CSV table of C-alpha atoms and ligand atoms in Angstrom, one decimal:
chain,number,residue,atom,x,y,z
J,1,MET,CA,24.4,-47.0,-5.8
J,2,LEU,CA,21.7,-46.0,-8.4
J,3,PRO,CA,20.7,-42.4,-9.1
J,4,ILE,CA,17.6,-41.1,-7.4
J,5,PRO,CA,15.2,-39.0,-9.5
J,6,TYR,CA,15.0,-35.3,-8.8
J,7,ARG,CA,12.8,-32.8,-10.5
J,8,VAL,CA,14.0,-29.3,-11.6
J,9,ILE,CA,11.8,-26.8,-9.8
J,10,GLY,CA,13.8,-23.7,-10.4
J,11,ARG,CA,16.3,-22.6,-13.0
J,12,HIS,CA,18.2,-19.3,-12.6
J,13,VAL,CA,20.5,-18.1,-15.4
J,14,GLU,CA,23.7,-16.9,-13.7
J,15,THR,CA,25.9,-16.1,-16.7
J,16,ARG,CA,25.9,-16.8,-20.4
J,17,ASP,CA,27.1,-20.4,-19.7
J,18,SER,CA,26.0,-21.2,-16.2
J,19,VAL,CA,22.7,-21.9,-14.5
J,20,THR,CA,21.7,-22.7,-10.9
J,21,LEU,CA,19.1,-25.4,-10.6
J,22,ASP,CA,16.9,-26.1,-7.6
J,23,LEU,CA,16.1,-29.9,-7.5
J,24,GLU,CA,13.3,-31.5,-5.6
J,25,PRO,CA,13.3,-35.2,-4.8
J,26,VAL,CA,10.6,-37.0,-6.8
J,27,ARG,CA,10.1,-39.6,-4.0
J,28,GLU,CA,13.0,-40.5,-1.6
J,29,GLN,CA,15.7,-37.9,-1.0
J,30,LEU,CA,19.5,-38.1,-0.6
J,31,PRO,CA,21.0,-37.7,2.9
J,32,PRO,CA,21.9,-34.2,4.1
J,33,PHE,CA,25.0,-32.5,2.6
J,34,ARG,CA,27.9,-30.6,4.1
J,35,PRO,CA,29.4,-27.6,2.4
J,36,GLY,CA,32.1,-28.7,-0.1
J,37,GLN,CA,30.4,-32.1,-0.9
J,38,PHE,CA,29.1,-33.0,-4.3
J,39,THR,CA,26.6,-35.2,-6.1
J,40,MET,CA,27.0,-37.2,-9.3
J,41,LEU,CA,24.2,-35.8,-11.5
J,42,TYR,CA,22.9,-38.0,-14.3
J,43,ALA,CA,21.4,-36.6,-17.5
J,44,ARG,CA,19.3,-39.3,-19.0
J,45,GLY,CA,21.0,-41.0,-22.1
J,46,VAL,CA,24.0,-38.7,-21.9
J,47,GLY,CA,26.0,-39.4,-18.8
J,48,GLU,CA,26.9,-38.5,-15.3
J,49,ILE,CA,29.2,-35.8,-13.8
J,50,ALA,CA,30.3,-34.5,-10.4
J,51,ILE,CA,28.6,-31.2,-9.4
J,52,SER,CA,29.0,-29.4,-6.1
J,53,ILE,CA,26.3,-28.3,-3.8
J,54,SER,CA,26.0,-24.5,-4.2
J,55,GLY,CA,23.1,-23.8,-1.9
J,56,ASP,CA,22.4,-23.6,1.8
J,57,ALA,CA,23.6,-26.9,3.2
J,58,SER,CA,21.5,-26.5,6.3
J,59,ARG,CA,18.1,-26.5,4.6
J,60,ALA,CA,16.0,-29.4,5.7
J,61,ASP,CA,13.4,-29.6,2.9
J,62,GLY,CA,15.6,-31.9,0.7
J,63,ILE,CA,16.0,-29.4,-2.1
J,64,LEU,CA,19.4,-29.5,-3.7
J,65,THR,CA,20.8,-26.3,-5.2
J,66,GLN,CA,23.5,-26.9,-7.8
J,67,THR,CA,25.3,-24.6,-10.3
J,68,ILE,CA,26.2,-26.0,-13.7
J,69,ARG,CA,28.5,-24.6,-16.3
J,70,ASP,CA,28.0,-25.8,-19.9
J,71,VAL,CA,31.4,-27.1,-20.9
J,72,GLY,CA,30.7,-30.4,-22.6
J,73,ALA,CA,28.1,-33.1,-23.4
J,74,VAL,CA,26.8,-33.9,-19.9
J,75,SER,CA,27.0,-30.4,-18.5
J,76,HIS,CA,25.2,-29.1,-21.6
J,77,ALA,CA,22.4,-31.6,-21.1
J,78,LEU,CA,22.0,-30.7,-17.4
J,79,HIS,CA,22.3,-26.9,-18.2
J,80,ALA,CA,19.5,-27.3,-20.7
J,81,LEU,CA,17.0,-28.8,-18.2
J,82,THR,CA,13.9,-26.7,-17.5
J,83,PRO,CA,11.4,-26.8,-14.6
J,84,GLY,CA,9.4,-30.0,-14.6
J,85,GLU,CA,12.2,-32.1,-16.1
J,86,VAL,CA,13.8,-35.0,-14.2
J,87,LEU,CA,17.5,-35.9,-13.6
J,88,GLY,CA,19.2,-38.5,-11.5
J,89,ALA,CA,21.4,-37.8,-8.4
J,90,ARG,CA,23.7,-39.8,-6.2
J,91,GLY,CA,25.5,-38.6,-3.1
J,92,PRO,CA,26.6,-36.9,-0.9
J,93,PHE,CA,30.2,-37.6,-1.8
J,94,GLY,CA,33.6,-36.4,-0.7
J,95,THR,CA,35.0,-34.4,2.2
J,96,GLY,CA,33.6,-31.0,3.0
J,97,TRP,CA,35.3,-27.7,3.7
J,98,ARG,CA,35.2,-28.5,7.5
J,99,PHE,CA,34.2,-24.9,8.1
J,100,ASP,CA,33.5,-25.7,11.8
J,101,SER,CA,37.2,-26.2,12.4
J,102,ALA,CA,37.7,-22.5,11.6
J,103,TYR,CA,35.7,-21.5,14.6
J,104,GLY,CA,37.0,-18.4,16.2
J,105,ARG,CA,39.5,-17.7,13.4
J,106,GLU,CA,39.6,-15.2,10.6
J,107,VAL,CA,38.3,-16.6,7.3
J,108,VAL,CA,39.7,-15.7,3.9
J,109,ILE,CA,37.8,-17.2,0.9
J,110,VAL,CA,39.2,-16.9,-2.6
J,111,ALA,CA,37.1,-18.0,-5.5
J,112,GLY,CA,37.7,-17.9,-9.2
J,113,GLY,CA,35.1,-18.3,-11.9
J,114,VAL,CA,32.7,-21.2,-11.2
J,115,GLY,CA,34.9,-22.0,-8.1
J,116,LEU,CA,32.5,-19.7,-6.3
J,117,ALA,CA,29.7,-22.4,-6.5
J,118,PRO,CA,31.2,-24.9,-4.0
J,119,LEU,CA,32.2,-22.0,-1.7
J,120,ARG,CA,28.7,-20.4,-1.6
J,121,PRO,CA,27.6,-22.8,1.2
J,122,VAL,CA,30.6,-21.8,3.2
J,123,LEU,CA,29.8,-18.1,2.7
J,124,ILE,CA,26.2,-18.7,3.8
J,125,GLU,CA,27.4,-20.5,6.9
J,126,ALA,CA,30.0,-17.7,7.6
J,127,ILE,CA,27.3,-15.1,7.3
J,128,ASN,CA,24.8,-16.9,9.5
J,129,GLY,CA,27.5,-17.6,12.1
J,130,ARG,CA,29.3,-14.2,11.9
J,131,ALA,CA,29.7,-14.0,15.6
J,132,ASP,CA,32.0,-17.1,15.5
J,133,HIS,CA,34.6,-15.3,13.3
J,134,PRO,CA,36.3,-12.0,14.0
J,135,ARG,CA,36.5,-11.4,10.2
J,136,THR,CA,35.4,-12.9,6.9
J,137,VAL,CA,36.8,-11.8,3.6
J,138,LEU,CA,35.7,-13.0,0.2
J,139,ILE,CA,37.9,-12.3,-2.8
J,140,ALA,CA,36.2,-13.4,-6.0
J,141,GLY,CA,37.6,-13.2,-9.5
J,142,ALA,CA,36.0,-13.5,-12.9
J,143,ARG,CA,37.0,-12.8,-16.4
J,144,THR,CA,34.5,-10.0,-16.9
J,145,PRO,CA,31.8,-8.3,-14.8
J,146,SER,CA,29.0,-10.4,-16.4
J,147,GLU,CA,30.8,-13.7,-15.5
J,148,PHE,CA,30.4,-13.6,-11.8
J,149,LEU,CA,28.0,-16.2,-10.4
J,150,PHE,CA,25.4,-15.1,-7.9
J,151,ARG,CA,26.0,-11.5,-8.8
J,152,GLU,CA,23.0,-10.0,-7.0
J,153,GLN,CA,23.8,-11.9,-3.9
J,154,LEU,CA,27.4,-10.8,-4.0
J,155,ASP,CA,26.3,-7.2,-4.2
J,156,SER,CA,24.0,-7.6,-1.2
J,157,TRP,CA,26.7,-9.5,0.8
J,158,ALA,CA,29.0,-6.5,0.3
J,159,SER,CA,26.8,-4.5,2.6
J,160,ILE,CA,26.8,-7.0,5.5
J,161,PRO,CA,28.8,-5.7,8.4
J,162,GLY,CA,31.8,-8.0,9.2
J,163,LEU,CA,32.0,-9.4,5.7
J,164,GLU,CA,34.5,-7.9,3.3
J,165,VAL,CA,33.7,-8.6,-0.4
J,166,VAL,CA,36.3,-7.8,-3.1
J,167,LEU,CA,35.3,-8.6,-6.7
J,168,THR,CA,38.0,-8.3,-9.2
J,169,ILE,CA,38.0,-8.9,-13.0
J,170,ASP,CA,40.8,-10.1,-15.3
J,171,GLN,CA,39.8,-8.4,-18.5
J,172,PRO,CA,39.3,-4.7,-18.8
J,173,ALA,CA,35.6,-3.8,-19.1
J,174,GLN,CA,33.8,-0.5,-19.8
J,175,ASP,CA,30.9,-1.1,-17.4
J,176,TRP,CA,33.1,-1.8,-14.4
J,177,ALA,CA,34.3,0.7,-11.7
J,178,GLY,CA,35.8,-1.9,-9.4
J,179,PRO,CA,39.2,-3.5,-9.2
J,180,VAL,CA,40.9,-4.9,-12.3
J,181,GLY,CA,43.5,-7.5,-11.5
J,182,PHE,CA,44.1,-11.2,-10.6
J,183,VAL,CA,42.8,-12.4,-7.3
J,184,THR,CA,46.4,-12.6,-6.0
J,185,GLU,CA,46.6,-8.8,-6.0
J,186,PRO,CA,43.8,-8.0,-3.5
J,187,LEU,CA,45.1,-11.0,-1.6
J,188,SER,CA,48.6,-9.7,-1.3
J,189,ARG,CA,47.4,-6.3,0.1
J,190,LEU,CA,45.0,-7.8,2.6
J,191,GLN,CA,45.7,-7.1,6.2
J,192,LEU,CA,46.3,-10.6,7.3
J,193,ARG,CA,46.9,-12.3,10.7
J,194,PRO,CA,48.6,-15.5,9.4
J,195,GLY,CA,48.5,-17.5,12.6
J,196,SER,CA,44.8,-17.0,13.2
J,197,THR,CA,43.4,-17.3,9.7
J,198,THR,CA,42.0,-20.2,7.7
J,199,ALA,CA,41.8,-19.9,3.9
J,200,PHE,CA,39.4,-21.6,1.6
J,201,LEU,CA,40.3,-21.6,-2.1
J,202,CYS,CA,38.4,-22.8,-5.1
J,203,GLY,CA,38.9,-22.2,-8.8
J,204,PRO,CA,41.2,-23.3,-11.6
J,205,GLU,CA,44.2,-25.2,-10.2
J,206,PRO,CA,46.8,-22.5,-11.1
J,207,MET,CA,44.6,-19.9,-9.4
J,208,MET,CA,44.7,-21.9,-6.2
J,209,ARG,CA,48.4,-22.5,-6.5
J,210,PHE,CA,49.2,-18.9,-7.0
J,211,SER,CA,46.8,-17.8,-4.3
J,212,ALA,CA,48.3,-20.3,-1.8
J,213,ALA,CA,51.8,-19.1,-2.7
J,214,VAL,CA,50.8,-15.5,-1.8
J,215,LEU,CA,49.3,-16.7,1.5
J,216,ILE,CA,52.3,-18.8,2.4
J,217,GLY,CA,54.6,-15.9,1.4
J,218,ARG,CA,52.7,-13.9,3.9
J,219,GLY,CA,53.3,-16.3,6.7
J,220,MET,CA,50.3,-18.7,6.6
J,221,ALA,CA,50.9,-22.4,7.3
J,222,GLU,CA,50.0,-24.9,4.5
J,223,LYS,CA,47.7,-26.7,6.9
J,224,ASP,CA,45.5,-23.6,7.3
J,225,ILE,CA,44.8,-23.5,3.6
J,226,ARG,CA,42.1,-25.7,2.1
J,227,ILE,CA,41.6,-26.2,-1.6
J,228,SER,CA,39.0,-28.1,-3.6
J,229,VAL,CA,40.7,-30.2,-6.3
J,230,GLU,CA,38.9,-31.5,-9.4
J,231,ARG,CA,39.5,-34.8,-11.2
J,232,ASN,CA,37.1,-36.5,-13.5
J,233,MET,CA,34.8,-38.9,-11.6
J,234,LYS,CA,33.1,-42.0,-12.5
J,235,CYS,CA,31.9,-44.1,-9.6
J,236,GLY,CA,32.1,-41.4,-6.9
J,237,VAL,CA,32.6,-43.9,-4.2
J,238,GLY,CA,36.3,-44.9,-4.3
J,239,LEU,CA,36.0,-48.0,-6.4
J,240,CYS,CA,37.0,-47.2,-10.0
J,241,GLY,CA,40.3,-45.2,-9.5
J,242,HIS,CA,39.2,-42.7,-12.1
J,243,CYS,CA,39.8,-39.7,-9.9
J,244,GLN,CA,43.2,-40.7,-8.6
J,245,LEU,CA,45.6,-37.9,-7.5
J,246,GLY,CA,48.8,-39.5,-6.2
J,247,PRO,CA,47.8,-41.6,-3.2
J,248,LEU,CA,44.4,-39.9,-3.0
J,249,LEU,CA,41.0,-40.8,-4.6
J,250,VAL,CA,39.5,-37.3,-5.0
J,251,CYS,CA,35.9,-38.6,-4.7
J,252,ARG,CA,36.6,-40.1,-1.3
J,253,ASP,CA,39.6,-38.3,0.2
J,254,GLY,CA,38.7,-34.9,-1.5
J,255,PRO,CA,37.7,-32.8,-3.2
J,256,VAL,CA,38.6,-30.6,-0.3
J,257,VAL,CA,42.2,-31.2,0.9
J,258,ASP,CA,44.7,-29.4,3.1
J,259,TYR,CA,47.3,-27.6,1.0
J,260,ALA,CA,50.0,-29.4,3.0
J,261,LEU,CA,48.8,-32.6,1.4
J,262,ALA,CA,47.8,-31.2,-2.0
J,263,ARG,CA,50.8,-29.1,-2.9
J,264,PRO,CA,53.3,-31.9,-3.7
J,265,LEU,CA,50.6,-33.7,-5.7
J,266,LEU,CA,49.6,-30.7,-7.8
J,267,ALA,CA,53.1,-30.2,-8.9
J,268,VAL,CA,53.0,-33.7,-10.6
J,269,ARG,CA,52.1,-33.4,-14.3
J,270,GLU,CA,48.9,-35.1,-15.3
J,271,LEU,CA,49.5,-38.5,-17.0
H,1,MET,CA,51.1,7.3,13.6
H,2,THR,CA,54.2,9.0,12.2
H,3,SER,CA,54.7,8.9,8.5
H,4,ALA,CA,57.9,6.8,9.0
H,5,GLU,CA,55.7,4.1,10.6
H,6,GLN,CA,53.2,4.4,7.8
H,7,PHE,CA,56.0,3.6,5.4
H,8,SER,CA,56.6,0.2,6.9
H,9,GLU,CA,53.2,-0.9,5.5
H,10,PHE,CA,54.5,-0.5,1.9
H,11,ALA,CA,56.7,-3.3,0.5
H,12,PRO,CA,59.6,-1.2,-0.9
H,13,PHE,CA,60.3,0.2,2.6
H,14,GLN,CA,60.0,-2.9,4.7
H,15,ARG,CA,63.7,-3.8,4.4
H,16,LEU,CA,64.8,-0.3,5.6
H,17,THR,CA,66.0,0.4,9.1
H,18,PRO,CA,63.9,2.9,11.1
H,19,THR,CA,66.5,5.6,10.5
H,20,GLN,CA,66.5,5.0,6.7
H,21,ARG,CA,62.7,5.0,6.7
H,22,GLU,CA,62.8,8.3,8.6
H,23,ALA,CA,65.0,9.7,5.8
H,24,VAL,CA,62.5,8.6,3.2
H,25,ALA,CA,59.6,10.0,5.2
H,26,GLN,CA,61.3,13.4,4.8
H,27,LEU,CA,60.7,13.2,1.1
H,28,ALA,CA,57.0,12.5,1.3
H,29,ARG,CA,53.9,14.7,1.5
H,30,PRO,CA,50.3,13.8,1.9
H,31,VAL,CA,48.1,14.4,-1.1
H,32,ASP,CA,44.4,14.0,-1.9
H,33,PHE,CA,42.8,13.6,-5.2
H,34,THR,CA,39.1,14.1,-6.0
H,35,ALA,CA,37.1,11.7,-8.1
H,36,GLY,CA,38.0,11.9,-11.7
H,37,SER,CA,41.3,13.6,-11.3
H,38,ARG,CA,44.4,12.4,-13.2
H,39,LEU,CA,47.5,11.7,-11.3
H,40,PHE,CA,49.6,11.4,-14.4
H,41,GLU,CA,49.2,11.0,-18.1
H,42,GLU,CA,50.8,8.6,-20.6
H,43,GLY,CA,53.8,10.1,-22.4
H,44,GLN,CA,54.5,12.8,-19.8
H,45,ASP,CA,57.8,13.0,-18.0
H,46,ALA,CA,57.6,10.5,-15.1
H,47,VAL,CA,58.1,12.3,-11.8
H,48,GLY,CA,56.7,11.1,-8.5
H,49,CYS,CA,55.6,7.9,-6.8
H,50,TRP,CA,52.5,7.5,-4.7
H,51,LEU,CA,51.8,5.2,-1.7
H,52,ILE,CA,48.1,4.7,-1.8
H,53,GLN,CA,46.4,4.9,1.6
H,54,VAL,CA,42.7,5.4,0.7
H,55,GLY,CA,40.8,4.7,-2.5
H,56,GLN,CA,41.6,3.2,-5.8
H,57,VAL,CA,43.7,4.3,-8.8
H,58,ALA,CA,43.0,3.0,-12.3
H,59,LEU,CA,45.8,2.6,-14.9
H,60,SER,CA,44.6,3.0,-18.4
H,61,THR,CA,45.7,3.5,-22.0
H,62,GLU,CA,43.9,4.8,-25.1
H,63,VAL,CA,42.9,2.0,-27.5
H,64,PRO,CA,41.3,3.2,-30.8
H,65,GLY,CA,37.6,2.3,-30.9
H,66,ARG,CA,37.6,1.4,-27.2
H,67,GLY,CA,38.6,4.7,-25.5
H,68,GLN,CA,40.6,4.6,-22.3
H,69,VAL,CA,40.9,0.9,-21.3
H,70,VAL,CA,41.7,0.2,-17.7
H,71,VAL,CA,44.4,-2.5,-17.5
H,72,GLN,CA,44.8,-2.6,-13.7
H,73,THR,CA,43.7,-0.9,-10.6
H,74,LEU,CA,45.7,-0.3,-7.4
H,75,GLY,CA,44.4,0.1,-3.9
H,76,PRO,CA,45.4,0.9,-0.4
H,77,GLY,CA,48.8,-0.5,0.6
H,78,GLU,CA,50.0,-0.4,-3.0
H,79,VAL,CA,52.6,1.7,-4.8
H,80,LEU,CA,51.8,3.6,-7.9
H,81,GLY,CA,54.5,4.8,-10.4
H,82,TRP,CA,57.7,3.2,-11.5
H,83,SER,CA,58.7,5.0,-14.6
H,84,TRP,CA,60.8,7.6,-12.7
H,85,LEU,CA,63.1,4.7,-11.9
H,86,VAL,CA,64.3,3.8,-15.4
H,87,PRO,CA,64.9,5.6,-18.7
H,88,PRO,CA,63.2,7.1,-20.7
H,89,HIS,CA,61.5,8.3,-17.5
H,90,GLN,CA,58.1,8.7,-19.2
H,91,TRP,CA,54.7,7.4,-18.0
H,92,GLN,CA,53.5,4.4,-20.0
H,93,PHE,CA,50.0,4.6,-18.7
H,94,THR,CA,47.5,7.1,-17.5
H,95,ALA,CA,46.6,7.1,-13.8
H,96,THR,CA,43.1,8.3,-12.8
H,97,ALA,CA,41.3,8.4,-9.4
H,98,PRO,CA,37.8,7.0,-10.1
H,99,GLY,CA,36.8,8.1,-6.5
H,100,PRO,CA,38.6,10.1,-3.8
H,101,VAL,CA,42.1,9.0,-3.2
H,102,SER,CA,44.6,9.8,-0.3
H,103,ALA,CA,48.2,9.0,-0.8
H,104,MET,CA,51.7,9.9,0.2
H,105,GLU,CA,53.6,11.4,-2.7
H,106,LEU,CA,57.4,10.9,-2.8
H,107,ASP,CA,59.9,13.3,-4.3
H,108,THR,CA,61.5,10.8,-6.6
H,109,ALA,CA,64.3,13.0,-7.7
H,110,ARG,CA,65.6,13.3,-4.2
H,111,LEU,CA,64.8,9.6,-3.5
H,112,LEU,CA,67.0,8.6,-6.4
H,113,ALA,CA,69.8,10.9,-5.3
H,114,LEU,CA,69.5,9.5,-1.7
H,115,ALA,CA,69.7,5.9,-2.9
H,116,GLU,CA,72.6,6.5,-5.2
H,117,HIS,CA,74.5,8.4,-2.5
H,118,GLU,CA,73.9,5.7,0.1
H,119,PRO,CA,74.0,2.2,-1.4
H,120,ALA,CA,73.3,0.7,2.0
H,121,MET,CA,69.9,2.2,1.6
H,122,GLY,CA,69.6,2.0,-2.2
H,123,TYR,CA,70.0,-1.7,-2.3
H,124,PRO,CA,67.2,-2.8,0.1
H,125,LEU,CA,65.1,-0.1,-1.5
H,126,ALA,CA,65.7,-1.5,-5.0
H,127,LEU,CA,65.0,-5.0,-3.7
H,128,GLY,CA,61.7,-3.9,-2.2
H,129,PHE,CA,60.7,-2.3,-5.5
H,130,CYS,CA,61.8,-5.5,-7.3
H,131,GLU,CA,59.5,-7.5,-5.1
H,132,ILE,CA,56.5,-5.6,-6.0
H,133,LEU,CA,57.4,-5.6,-9.7
H,134,LEU,CA,57.6,-9.4,-9.5
H,135,THR,CA,54.3,-9.7,-7.8
H,136,ARG,CA,52.7,-7.5,-10.5
H,137,LEU,CA,54.4,-9.4,-13.3
H,138,GLN,CA,53.2,-12.7,-11.9
H,139,SER,CA,49.6,-11.5,-11.6
H,140,ALA,CA,49.7,-10.2,-15.2
H,141,ARG,CA,51.0,-13.6,-16.4
H,142,ALA,CA,48.2,-15.3,-14.4
H,143,ARG,CA,45.7,-13.1,-16.2
H,144,LEU,CA,47.3,-14.0,-19.6
H,145,LEU,CA,46.4,-17.6,-18.9
H,146,ASP,CA,42.7,-16.6,-19.1
H,147,LEU,CA,42.0,-19.2,-16.5
H,148,TYR,CA,38.3,-18.7,-16.1
H,149,ALA,CA,37.5,-19.1,-19.8
H,150,ASN,CA,35.0,-21.8,-20.8
H,151,PRO,CA,37.1,-24.8,-22.0
H,152,ARG,CA,34.8,-24.9,-25.1
H,153,GLU,CA,36.2,-21.5,-26.1
H,154,ARG,CA,39.9,-22.2,-25.6
Q,301,LIG,C1,34.2,-32.6,-7.1
Q,301,LIG,C2,33.8,-31.9,-8.3
Q,301,LIG,C3,32.9,-30.9,-8.2
Q,301,LIG,C4,32.5,-30.2,-9.4
Q,301,LIG,N1,31.6,-29.2,-9.2
Q,301,LIG,C5,31.1,-28.6,-10.4
Q,301,LIG,C6,30.1,-27.6,-10.3
Q,301,LIG,O1,29.6,-27.3,-9.2
Q,301,LIG,N2,29.7,-27.0,-11.4
Q,301,LIG,C7,30.2,-27.4,-12.6
Q,301,LIG,O2,29.8,-26.8,-13.6
Q,301,LIG,N3,31.2,-28.3,-12.8
Q,301,LIG,C8,31.6,-28.9,-11.6
Q,301,LIG,N4,32.6,-29.9,-11.8
Q,301,LIG,C9,33.2,-30.1,-13.1
Q,301,LIG,C10,32.4,-31.1,-13.9
Q,301,LIG,O3,32.3,-32.3,-13.3
Q,301,LIG,C11,33.3,-31.3,-15.2
Q,301,LIG,O4,33.4,-30.1,-15.9
Q,301,LIG,C12,32.7,-32.3,-16.1
Q,301,LIG,O5,33.8,-33.0,-16.7
Q,301,LIG,C13,31.8,-31.8,-17.3
Q,301,LIG,O6,31.4,-32.9,-18.1
Q,301,LIG,P1,31.0,-32.7,-19.6
Q,301,LIG,O7,30.6,-34.1,-20.1
Q,301,LIG,O8,30.0,-31.7,-19.7
Q,301,LIG,O9,32.3,-32.2,-20.3
Q,301,LIG,P2,33.6,-32.9,-20.6
Q,301,LIG,O10,33.5,-33.6,-22.0
Q,301,LIG,O11,34.1,-33.8,-19.5
Q,301,LIG,O12,34.6,-31.7,-20.8
Q,301,LIG,C14,34.5,-30.8,-21.9
Q,301,LIG,C15,35.8,-30.1,-22.0
Q,301,LIG,O13,36.0,-29.3,-20.9
Q,301,LIG,C16,37.3,-29.7,-20.2
Q,301,LIG,N5,37.0,-29.5,-18.8
Q,301,LIG,C17,36.0,-30.2,-18.1
Q,301,LIG,N6,36.0,-29.8,-16.8
Q,301,LIG,C18,37.0,-28.9,-16.7
Q,301,LIG,C19,37.4,-28.1,-15.6
Q,301,LIG,N7,36.9,-28.3,-14.4
Q,301,LIG,N8,38.4,-27.3,-15.8
Q,301,LIG,C20,39.0,-27.1,-17.0
Q,301,LIG,N9,38.6,-27.8,-18.1
Q,301,LIG,C21,37.6,-28.7,-17.9
Q,301,LIG,C22,37.6,-31.0,-20.7
Q,301,LIG,O14,39.0,-31.3,-20.6
Q,301,LIG,C23,37.0,-31.1,-22.1
Q,301,LIG,O15,38.0,-30.5,-23.0
Q,301,LIG,C24,33.0,-30.5,-10.6
Q,301,LIG,C25,34.0,-31.5,-10.7
Q,301,LIG,C26,34.4,-32.2,-9.6
Q,301,LIG,C27,35.4,-33.3,-9.7
Q,302,LIG,S1,35.4,-41.7,-9.1
Q,302,LIG,FE1,35.8,-43.8,-8.9
Q,302,LIG,S2,37.3,-43.9,-7.4
Q,302,LIG,FE2,36.8,-41.8,-7.5
């Protein structure tokens, strides 16, 4: 499968190292996405990496919204693209969050750092379908106040009835009047109805493990916790074995997996 | 809701029997703090423990050049104040209410006496306090990992 050209039509600076790009198909477009799926984005002459969809998955105009953090060669090249420039995209790949299976249940979303990007489509869906869920809670953690992605949107979401937004920071900051602490702290004091709640976690792996441990300690079943795991990708279509995690190929069987399946695999040290 | 029932929402008291919880409730009084007020100050004798019901409390310490730095905040359902439990019984941080706070304040001198006099109550109480301390320690360790840092900067 060859990358399809997409043109950058919007570039929004989120934080000092992250941008959100709006990408318009130059000719043909990729099939529609589900929240939690990803593309392989190709920066010409540099390489290709997995990047999640971070925008509204229900939009029909073919525009892809993706958020990129500059951490290395390829992400740096993608991060540096400006409106008018072209990149290549393949996809959609991977499982999604299967948010529809949480119909009628309470929803707890825990996001850390750039882990908020793949969860934004879930939040958009949760907000649009609020009537389907008795309660939606978002707990988002960042290192400092200026490192939250989608900050303006987070602030506006906080005023939506039925949506509880808790933003917490790891490192003390002068310009911050909100909570200071790791995401597990607001999580452990949340009024929780374990049997009728589904949790969606995304962030650094230890953050997801610690958060899942809190939820399990509070009576939630592993099968009601979903996490998005990251492994380096190459083909994206289950052929090269690059993204193997135990018996799973993360590009095909993930990135979103039930914690019941993921927990024993995450405990295994990387080779 | 009686205050004995309210106690069951706070981890240290969840292992207590209803009768034991009733005994602890006798040692509590409701208190309100206005925005900006200090609940206690670093270095002072540590007396009292607060079960936060409404609002947020910030724990801070003075760092030269940075002023009062907030190291942690506590919210509804959380317990503030441990230093009364162990020597030298002095507050290690300053606790401030950035906004209005409502809490139940415990008479810790009487609580300690009660726990020592009645180990059948002291033990589950100590275990409950231990549980929260462990949760806080683990969260502090998770923050030490600086998990959200850009891998370039590690
Ligand atoms: C399914 C999936 C979805 C993803 N979605 C996004 C997304 O929406 N936005 C985004 O910015 N990134 C996302 N990523 C991560 C991105 O694909 C990787 O960070 C990629 O390796 C970056 O390539 P690079 O060439 O820029 O840097 P590399 O040279 O691959 O990495 C540079 C340095 O960063 C370290 N590193 C890379 N990725 C991570 C990580 N995730 N955590 C900790 N350290 C890391 C590497 O070990 C290396 O030291 C996703 C990954 C997967 C598997
Ligand atoms: S990236 Fe090739 S098998 Fe998953």
